[in-house]
Tab-separated table of C-alpha atoms and ligand atoms in Angstrom:
chain	number	residue	atom	x	y	z
A	250	UNK	CA	-9.853	31.449	44.311
A	251	UNK	CA	-9.965	33.574	41.180
A	252	UNK	CA	-13.291	34.929	39.960
A	253	UNK	CA	-11.809	35.718	36.551
A	254	UNK	CA	-13.838	34.187	33.728
A	255	UNK	CA	-12.913	36.429	30.779
A	256	UNK	CA	-9.668	38.057	29.716
A	257	UNK	CA	-8.326	39.782	26.638
A	258	UNK	CA	-4.768	39.266	25.415
A	259	UNK	CA	-3.495	41.981	23.071
A	260	UNK	CA	-0.724	40.748	20.767
A	261	UNK	CA	-0.620	37.235	19.321
A	262	UNK	CA	3.136	36.753	19.063
A	263	UNK	CA	5.128	34.144	20.977
A	264	UNK	CA	4.235	35.517	24.408
A	265	UNK	CA	0.633	36.583	23.724
A	266	UNK	CA	-0.310	33.279	22.095
A	267	UNK	CA	1.279	31.404	25.014
A	268	UNK	CA	-0.640	33.497	27.556
A	269	UNK	CA	-3.963	33.009	25.774
A	270	UNK	CA	-3.452	29.241	25.515
A	271	UNK	CA	-2.468	28.945	29.179
A	272	UNK	CA	-5.545	30.915	30.267
A	273	UNK	CA	-7.887	28.875	28.041
A	274	UNK	CA	-6.441	25.618	29.411
A	275	UNK	CA	-7.222	26.951	32.894
A	276	UNK	CA	-10.901	27.362	31.967
A	277	UNK	CA	-10.871	31.108	31.217
A	278	UNK	CA	-12.518	32.567	28.110
A	279	UNK	CA	-9.996	34.549	26.099
A	280	UNK	CA	-10.239	37.163	23.406
A	281	UNK	CA	-6.944	36.986	21.507
A	282	UNK	CA	-6.445	40.287	19.691
A	283	UNK	CA	-3.860	41.233	17.094
A	284	UNK	CA	-3.903	43.824	14.321
A	285	UNK	CA	-2.502	41.187	11.954
A	286	UNK	CA	-4.787	38.373	10.760
A	287	UNK	CA	-1.680	36.433	9.734
A	288	UNK	CA	-0.358	36.595	13.296
A	289	UNK	CA	-3.755	35.442	14.633
A	290	UNK	CA	-3.681	32.498	12.211
A	291	UNK	CA	-0.190	31.564	13.446
A	292	UNK	CA	-1.409	31.784	17.055
A	293	UNK	CA	-4.426	29.562	16.287
A	294	UNK	CA	-2.154	26.998	14.594
A	295	UNK	CA	0.158	27.033	17.647
A	296	UNK	CA	-2.835	26.551	19.969
A	297	UNK	CA	-4.108	23.592	17.948
A	298	UNK	CA	-0.675	21.987	17.707
A	299	UNK	CA	0.078	22.326	21.420
A	300	UNK	CA	-3.337	21.044	22.486
A	301	UNK	CA	-3.001	18.153	20.029
A	302	UNK	CA	0.345	17.275	21.583
A	303	UNK	CA	-1.236	17.273	25.047
A	304	UNK	CA	-3.931	14.893	23.818
A	305	UNK	CA	-1.337	12.623	22.185
A	306	UNK	CA	0.575	12.586	25.484
A	307	UNK	CA	-2.687	11.721	27.304
A	308	UNK	CA	-2.466	14.849	29.458
A	309	UNK	CA	-5.978	15.814	28.383
A	310	UNK	CA	-8.836	14.288	26.453
A	311	UNK	CA	-9.837	15.393	22.965
A	312	UNK	CA	-13.018	16.903	24.488
A	313	UNK	CA	-10.945	18.948	26.941
A	314	UNK	CA	-8.667	20.152	24.140
A	315	UNK	CA	-11.692	21.106	22.009
A	316	UNK	CA	-13.214	22.952	24.980
A	317	UNK	CA	-9.966	24.888	25.578
A	318	UNK	CA	-9.774	25.863	21.909
A	319	UNK	CA	-13.457	26.822	21.974
A	320	UNK	CA	-12.748	29.295	24.775
A	321	UNK	CA	-10.457	31.379	22.541
A	322	UNK	CA	-11.906	34.007	20.223
A	323	UNK	CA	-9.591	35.629	17.663
A	324	UNK	CA	-10.137	39.246	16.679
A	325	UNK	CA	-8.294	41.988	14.805
A	326	UNK	CA	-10.021	44.708	16.853
A	327	UNK	CA	-11.776	43.504	19.983
A	328	UNK	CA	-14.192	40.931	21.378
A	329	UNK	CA	-15.580	40.318	24.888
A	330	UNK	CA	-14.652	43.923	25.727
A	331	UNK	CA	-17.320	44.485	28.382
A	332	UNK	CA	-16.835	41.035	30.002
A	333	UNK	CA	-13.021	41.151	30.216
A	334	UNK	CA	-11.824	41.419	33.821
A	335	UNK	CA	-8.183	41.586	32.704
A	336	UNK	CA	-6.644	42.988	29.535
A	337	UNK	CA	-3.073	41.752	29.172
A	338	UNK	CA	-0.960	43.643	26.652
A	339	UNK	CA	1.738	41.517	24.995
A	340	UNK	CA	2.640	43.638	21.981
A	341	UNK	CA	6.096	44.524	20.649
A	342	UNK	CA	8.541	45.957	23.218
A	343	UNK	CA	8.175	49.592	22.242
A	344	UNK	CA	7.229	52.125	24.886
A	345	UNK	CA	5.313	54.499	22.588
A	346	UNK	CA	3.348	51.614	21.085
A	347	UNK	CA	2.504	50.250	24.549
A	348	UNK	CA	1.324	53.674	25.728
A	349	UNK	CA	-0.876	53.991	22.652
A	350	UNK	CA	-2.388	50.548	23.305
A	351	UNK	CA	-2.923	51.412	26.973
A	352	UNK	CA	-4.790	54.602	26.082
A	353	UNK	CA	-7.070	52.466	23.861
A	354	UNK	CA	-7.439	49.885	26.644
A	355	UNK	CA	-8.704	52.573	29.044
A	356	UNK	CA	-11.386	53.506	26.498
A	357	UNK	CA	-12.335	49.933	25.565
A	358	UNK	CA	-12.546	47.968	28.806
A	359	UNK	CA	-14.663	48.476	31.911
A	360	UNK	CA	-13.452	50.743	34.709
A	361	UNK	CA	-12.791	47.707	36.899
A	362	UNK	CA	-10.716	45.860	34.296
A	363	UNK	CA	-7.066	45.327	35.312
A	364	UNK	CA	-4.685	46.689	32.679
A	365	UNK	CA	-1.637	44.435	32.655
A	366	UNK	CA	1.480	44.474	30.504
A	367	UNK	CA	3.726	41.533	29.758
A	368	UNK	CA	6.676	43.856	29.211
A	369	UNK	CA	10.074	42.371	30.022
A	370	UNK	CA	11.686	45.694	30.880
A	371	UNK	CA	9.678	48.812	30.032
A	372	UNK	CA	8.830	50.999	33.041
A	373	UNK	CA	5.408	50.181	34.524
A	374	UNK	CA	5.461	53.598	36.222
A	375	UNK	CA	5.818	55.317	32.886
A	376	UNK	CA	2.922	53.336	31.384
A	377	UNK	CA	0.763	54.028	34.479
A	378	UNK	CA	1.605	57.744	34.271
A	379	UNK	CA	0.195	57.802	30.744
A	380	UNK	CA	-3.324	56.606	31.675
A	381	UNK	CA	-4.446	59.221	34.210
A	382	UNK	CA	-7.085	57.988	36.684
A	383	UNK	CA	-6.707	54.359	35.545
A	384	UNK	CA	-3.118	54.199	36.893
A	385	UNK	CA	-4.160	52.188	39.977
A	386	UNK	CA	-5.277	49.350	37.637
A	387	UNK	CA	-1.914	49.149	35.808
A	388	UNK	CA	0.479	46.306	36.642
A	389	UNK	CA	3.249	44.242	35.058
A	390	UNK	CA	2.488	40.565	34.458
A	391	UNK	CA	5.761	39.215	33.102
A	392	UNK	CA	5.427	35.675	31.739
A	393	UNK	CA	8.367	33.547	30.566
A	394	UNK	CA	8.956	31.760	27.288
A	395	UNK	CA	7.602	29.144	26.591
A	396	UNK	CA	4.604	30.367	28.576
A	397	UNK	CA	2.734	27.025	28.874
A	398	UNK	CA	5.875	25.432	30.363
A	399	UNK	CA	7.489	28.117	32.538
A	400	UNK	CA	6.037	28.386	36.036
A	401	UNK	CA	6.864	31.979	36.932
A	402	UNK	CA	4.889	35.179	36.569
A	403	UNK	CA	7.020	38.116	37.739
A	404	UNK	CA	4.386	40.574	38.963
A	405	UNK	CA	5.586	44.195	38.836
A	406	UNK	CA	3.862	46.852	40.881
A	407	UNK	CA	4.577	50.546	40.565
A	408	UNK	CA	3.748	53.239	43.129
A	409	UNK	CA	0.323	53.839	41.532
A	410	UNK	CA	-0.720	50.149	41.476
A	411	UNK	CA	-3.455	49.489	44.046
A	412	UNK	CA	-3.313	46.614	46.512
A	413	UNK	CA	-6.532	45.260	44.962
A	414	UNK	CA	-4.882	45.190	41.503
A	415	UNK	CA	-1.872	43.370	42.950
A	416	UNK	CA	-4.031	40.847	44.841
A	417	UNK	CA	-6.205	40.093	41.823
A	418	UNK	CA	-3.149	39.665	39.586
A	419	UNK	CA	-1.506	37.245	42.008
A	420	UNK	CA	-4.767	35.262	42.201
A	421	UNK	CA	-5.255	35.131	38.424
A	422	UNK	CA	-1.641	33.984	37.932
A	423	UNK	CA	-2.213	31.123	40.354
A	424	UNK	CA	-5.493	30.225	38.630
A	425	UNK	CA	-3.468	29.945	35.395
A	426	UNK	CA	-1.251	27.370	37.095
A	427	UNK	CA	1.657	29.762	37.645
A	428	UNK	CA	3.664	30.858	40.660
A	429	UNK	CA	3.530	34.658	40.914
A	430	UNK	CA	6.344	36.520	42.651
A	431	UNK	CA	6.066	40.275	43.124
A	432	UNK	CA	8.856	42.794	42.573
A	433	UNK	CA	9.112	46.559	42.354
A	434	UNK	CA	9.380	48.561	39.163
A	435	UNK	CA	13.062	49.060	38.373
A	436	UNK	CA	14.993	48.638	35.092
A	437	UNK	CA	14.925	44.962	34.099
A	438	UNK	CA	12.897	44.117	37.244
A	439	UNK	CA	14.615	41.106	38.890
A	440	UNK	CA	14.623	38.519	36.093
A	441	UNK	CA	16.284	40.520	33.354
A	442	UNK	CA	18.541	42.495	35.702
A	443	UNK	CA	20.170	39.158	36.534
A	444	UNK	CA	19.640	37.085	33.358
A	445	UNK	CA	20.508	39.558	30.594
A	446	UNK	CA	24.014	40.543	31.785
A	447	UNK	CA	24.816	36.815	31.900
A	448	UNK	CA	23.576	36.322	28.338
A	449	UNK	CA	25.477	39.452	27.243
A	450	UNK	CA	28.636	38.094	28.900
A	451	UNK	CA	28.234	34.847	26.945
A	452	UNK	CA	28.323	36.928	23.734
A	453	UNK	CA	31.503	38.630	25.032
A	454	UNK	CA	33.075	35.224	25.731
A	455	UNK	CA	32.270	34.176	22.146
A	456	UNK	CA	33.487	37.526	20.725
A	457	UNK	CA	36.726	37.324	22.701
A	458	UNK	CA	37.398	33.846	21.305
A	459	UNK	CA	37.153	32.137	24.686
A	460	UNK	CA	35.096	29.364	23.076
A	461	UNK	CA	32.600	28.685	20.294
A	462	UNK	CA	28.836	28.866	21.094
A	463	UNK	CA	28.416	25.080	21.464
A	464	UNK	CA	31.197	24.994	24.063
A	465	UNK	CA	29.938	28.073	25.933
A	466	UNK	CA	26.442	26.590	26.103
A	467	UNK	CA	27.714	23.123	26.964
A	468	UNK	CA	29.815	24.481	29.830
A	469	UNK	CA	26.967	26.535	31.286
A	470	UNK	CA	24.422	23.706	30.853
A	471	UNK	CA	26.505	21.035	32.486
A	472	UNK	CA	28.364	23.263	34.900
A	473	UNK	CA	25.410	25.250	36.209
A	474	UNK	CA	22.542	22.801	35.559
A	475	UNK	CA	20.805	25.185	33.152
A	476	UNK	CA	18.185	23.565	30.884
A	477	UNK	CA	19.797	25.334	27.924
A	478	UNK	CA	22.948	27.436	27.538
A	479	UNK	CA	22.810	31.255	27.502
A	480	UNK	CA	23.368	31.623	23.737
A	481	UNK	CA	20.706	29.049	22.871
A	482	UNK	CA	18.405	30.843	25.341
A	483	UNK	CA	19.162	34.162	23.637
A	484	UNK	CA	17.943	32.613	20.372
A	485	UNK	CA	14.740	31.483	22.115
A	486	UNK	CA	14.119	34.932	23.638
A	487	UNK	CA	15.063	36.817	20.449
A	488	UNK	CA	18.394	38.588	19.996
A	489	UNK	CA	16.665	41.912	19.327
A	490	UNK	CA	14.788	41.552	22.632
A	491	UNK	CA	18.095	40.788	24.420
A	492	UNK	CA	19.756	43.846	22.890
A	493	UNK	CA	16.780	46.079	23.778
A	494	UNK	CA	16.725	44.862	27.385
A	495	UNK	CA	20.469	45.552	27.683
A	496	UNK	CA	19.788	49.085	26.433
A	497	UNK	CA	17.073	49.521	29.091
A	498	UNK	CA	19.599	48.440	31.755
A	499	UNK	CA	22.302	50.628	30.189
A	500	UNK	CA	20.077	53.709	30.055
A	501	UNK	CA	18.257	53.064	33.324
A	502	UNK	CA	20.961	51.959	35.742
A	503	UNK	CA	23.566	54.596	35.029
A	504	UNK	CA	26.733	52.515	34.591
A	505	UNK	CA	28.237	53.720	31.300
A	506	UNK	CA	30.079	50.477	30.418
A	507	UNK	CA	28.564	47.744	32.543
A	508	UNK	CA	25.348	47.149	30.597
A	509	UNK	CA	26.471	48.057	27.069
A	510	UNK	CA	25.123	45.381	24.662
A	511	UNK	CA	28.027	43.276	23.351
A	512	UNK	CA	29.031	44.242	19.797
A	513	UNK	CA	28.597	40.605	18.692
A	514	UNK	CA	24.963	40.662	19.822
A	515	UNK	CA	24.349	43.991	18.063
A	516	UNK	CA	26.054	42.721	14.891
A	517	UNK	CA	23.768	39.672	14.671
A	518	UNK	CA	20.650	41.781	15.278
A	519	UNK	CA	21.685	44.202	12.549
A	520	UNK	CA	22.222	41.249	10.195
A	521	UNK	CA	18.618	40.136	10.846
A	522	UNK	CA	19.743	37.053	12.769
A	523	UNK	CA	17.174	37.356	15.564
A	524	UNK	CA	17.080	33.727	16.760
A	525	UNK	CA	14.345	31.096	16.537
A	526	UNK	CA	11.788	33.517	15.120
A	527	UNK	CA	13.898	34.214	12.000
A	528	UNK	CA	15.307	30.693	11.812
A	529	UNK	CA	18.841	31.949	12.441
A	530	UNK	CA	20.515	33.644	15.359
A	531	UNK	CA	23.586	32.325	17.147
A	532	UNK	CA	22.604	28.938	15.700
A	533	UNK	CA	21.072	28.080	12.334
A	534	UNK	CA	17.674	26.357	12.587
A	535	UNK	CA	16.633	26.636	8.950
A	536	UNK	CA	17.524	23.117	7.852
A	537	UNK	CA	15.859	21.568	10.919
A	538	UNK	CA	12.704	23.655	10.293
A	539	UNK	CA	12.585	22.586	6.645
A	540	UNK	CA	12.689	18.908	7.559
A	541	UNK	CA	10.326	19.155	10.596
B	297	CAA	N1	4.876	25.758	23.855
B	297	CAA	C1	4.367	24.736	24.564
B	297	CAA	N2	5.097	23.713	25.035
B	297	CAA	C2	6.412	23.725	24.741
B	297	CAA	C3	7.033	24.741	24.015
B	297	CAA	C4	6.199	25.793	23.563
B	297	CAA	N3	6.670	26.815	22.847
B	297	CAA	N4	8.352	24.473	23.911
B	297	CAA	C5	8.582	23.318	24.545
B	297	CAA	N5	7.399	22.889	25.048
B	297	CAA	C6	7.182	21.646	25.779
B	297	CAA	C7	7.437	20.496	24.846
B	297	CAA	O1	6.281	20.207	24.096
B	297	CAA	C8	7.780	19.402	25.802
B	297	CAA	O2	6.610	18.860	26.310
B	297	CAA	P1	6.488	17.275	26.510
B	297	CAA	O3	6.875	17.088	27.936
B	297	CAA	O4	5.070	17.028	26.199
B	297	CAA	O5	7.427	16.610	25.581
B	297	CAA	C9	8.492	20.143	26.944
B	297	CAA	O6	8.143	21.523	26.813
B	297	CAA	C10	9.971	20.012	26.837
B	297	CAA	O7	10.365	20.425	25.539
B	297	CAA	P2	11.406	19.653	24.630
B	297	CAA	O8	11.367	18.193	24.947
B	297	CAA	O9	11.191	20.087	23.225
B	297	CAA	O10	12.816	20.266	24.992
B	297	CAA	P3	13.522	20.501	26.366
B	297	CAA	O11	13.316	19.378	27.313
B	297	CAA	O12	14.891	20.868	25.967
B	297	CAA	O13	12.802	21.774	26.985
B	297	CAA	C11	12.511	24.091	27.258
B	297	CAA	C12	12.639	22.951	26.254
B	297	CAA	C13	11.219	23.932	28.054
B	297	CAA	C14	12.434	25.385	26.441
B	297	CAA	C15	13.743	24.029	28.234
B	297	CAA	O14	14.929	23.962	27.483
B	297	CAA	C16	13.836	25.237	29.141
B	297	CAA	O15	13.190	25.302	30.173
B	297	CAA	N6	14.665	26.212	28.737
B	297	CAA	C17	14.837	27.459	29.490
B	297	CAA	C18	13.735	28.404	29.113
B	297	CAA	C19	13.877	29.691	29.841
B	297	CAA	O16	14.803	29.958	30.591
B	297	CAA	N7	12.909	30.579	29.566
B	297	CAA	C20	12.911	31.921	30.116
B	297	CAA	C21	13.445	32.850	29.107
B	297	CAA	S1	13.476	34.494	29.727
B	297	CAA	C22	11.958	35.110	29.332
B	297	CAA	O17	11.135	34.516	28.710
B	297	CAA	C23	11.652	36.455	29.857
B	297	CAA	C24	12.255	37.610	29.256
B	297	CAA	O18	11.848	38.701	29.622
B	297	CAA	C25	13.348	37.565	28.306
């Protein structure tokens, strides 16, 4: 049984806003932080829309939805700093930025607060190394997109992570309705070590003219019982994120060719076609968004 009543989520993008909503729906008070007020407004709109949908589907009452929304505070700097038992960083996937945020987290939160990162591939060891004596409270808490729907939290421990930090993270994940599975800190952890090369290979299949995206996705959906094909999933994750994770595997695992991001993937990223978040990636969503 989790004793966690207050958490802070730093970063209000797709992942951060999903984490804060999931925690609030589980009865936890959340401070949702982002440096951008615009991003906080988008997160609040997403929270309202998703809760409204749950009410419409009779999964919760209007009072329960209002209570969940009432548990979330939105702040450009910080709120509930002294009460927060967990601070979960879900900012952009940039190691220097994450280290900077972690050094601020050490200053801001209590010396018992767990310092978690939702990174999909950045080394937890390297982040822990940057926070001195607080390293035993550093852990990876890797959620999956869309966070309210996906059941897994991949929990990443590094050599410095204490058993208490691991235990409390597993317990909080369960309290948020998730199934936590622990893994060790290694490039791509388990999920992206296995998933990203498959996505990258789908780009190669497209680039080599094996089939068009619809056919590649259709084959993998129907043939492997995936909920969505690898190229459509790449759009959901973000093509820039896919490219960056491939680079982490490429640089971290020491196979010069094996993990090189496919040139087709790189080309789309450089053209600004990043997937759902820009309205255009492998597929074009702009018309559908305009009529939604
Ligand atoms: N927030 C909240 N709920 C959402 C949502 C979101 N962003 N997106 C979809 N949902 C909900 C919908 O509201 C819907 O709920 P209802 O049952 O109330 O209708 C339900 O999920 C199903 O959605 P849809 O009917 O729109 O569409 P679908 O049946 O095709 O499912 C999907 C959509 C859940 C995304 C499904 O296609 C799926 O599971 N895809 C695979 C997702 C996946 O693999 N994610 C992991 C990516 S890897 C990652 O995140 C980690 C990393 O490091 C890269």
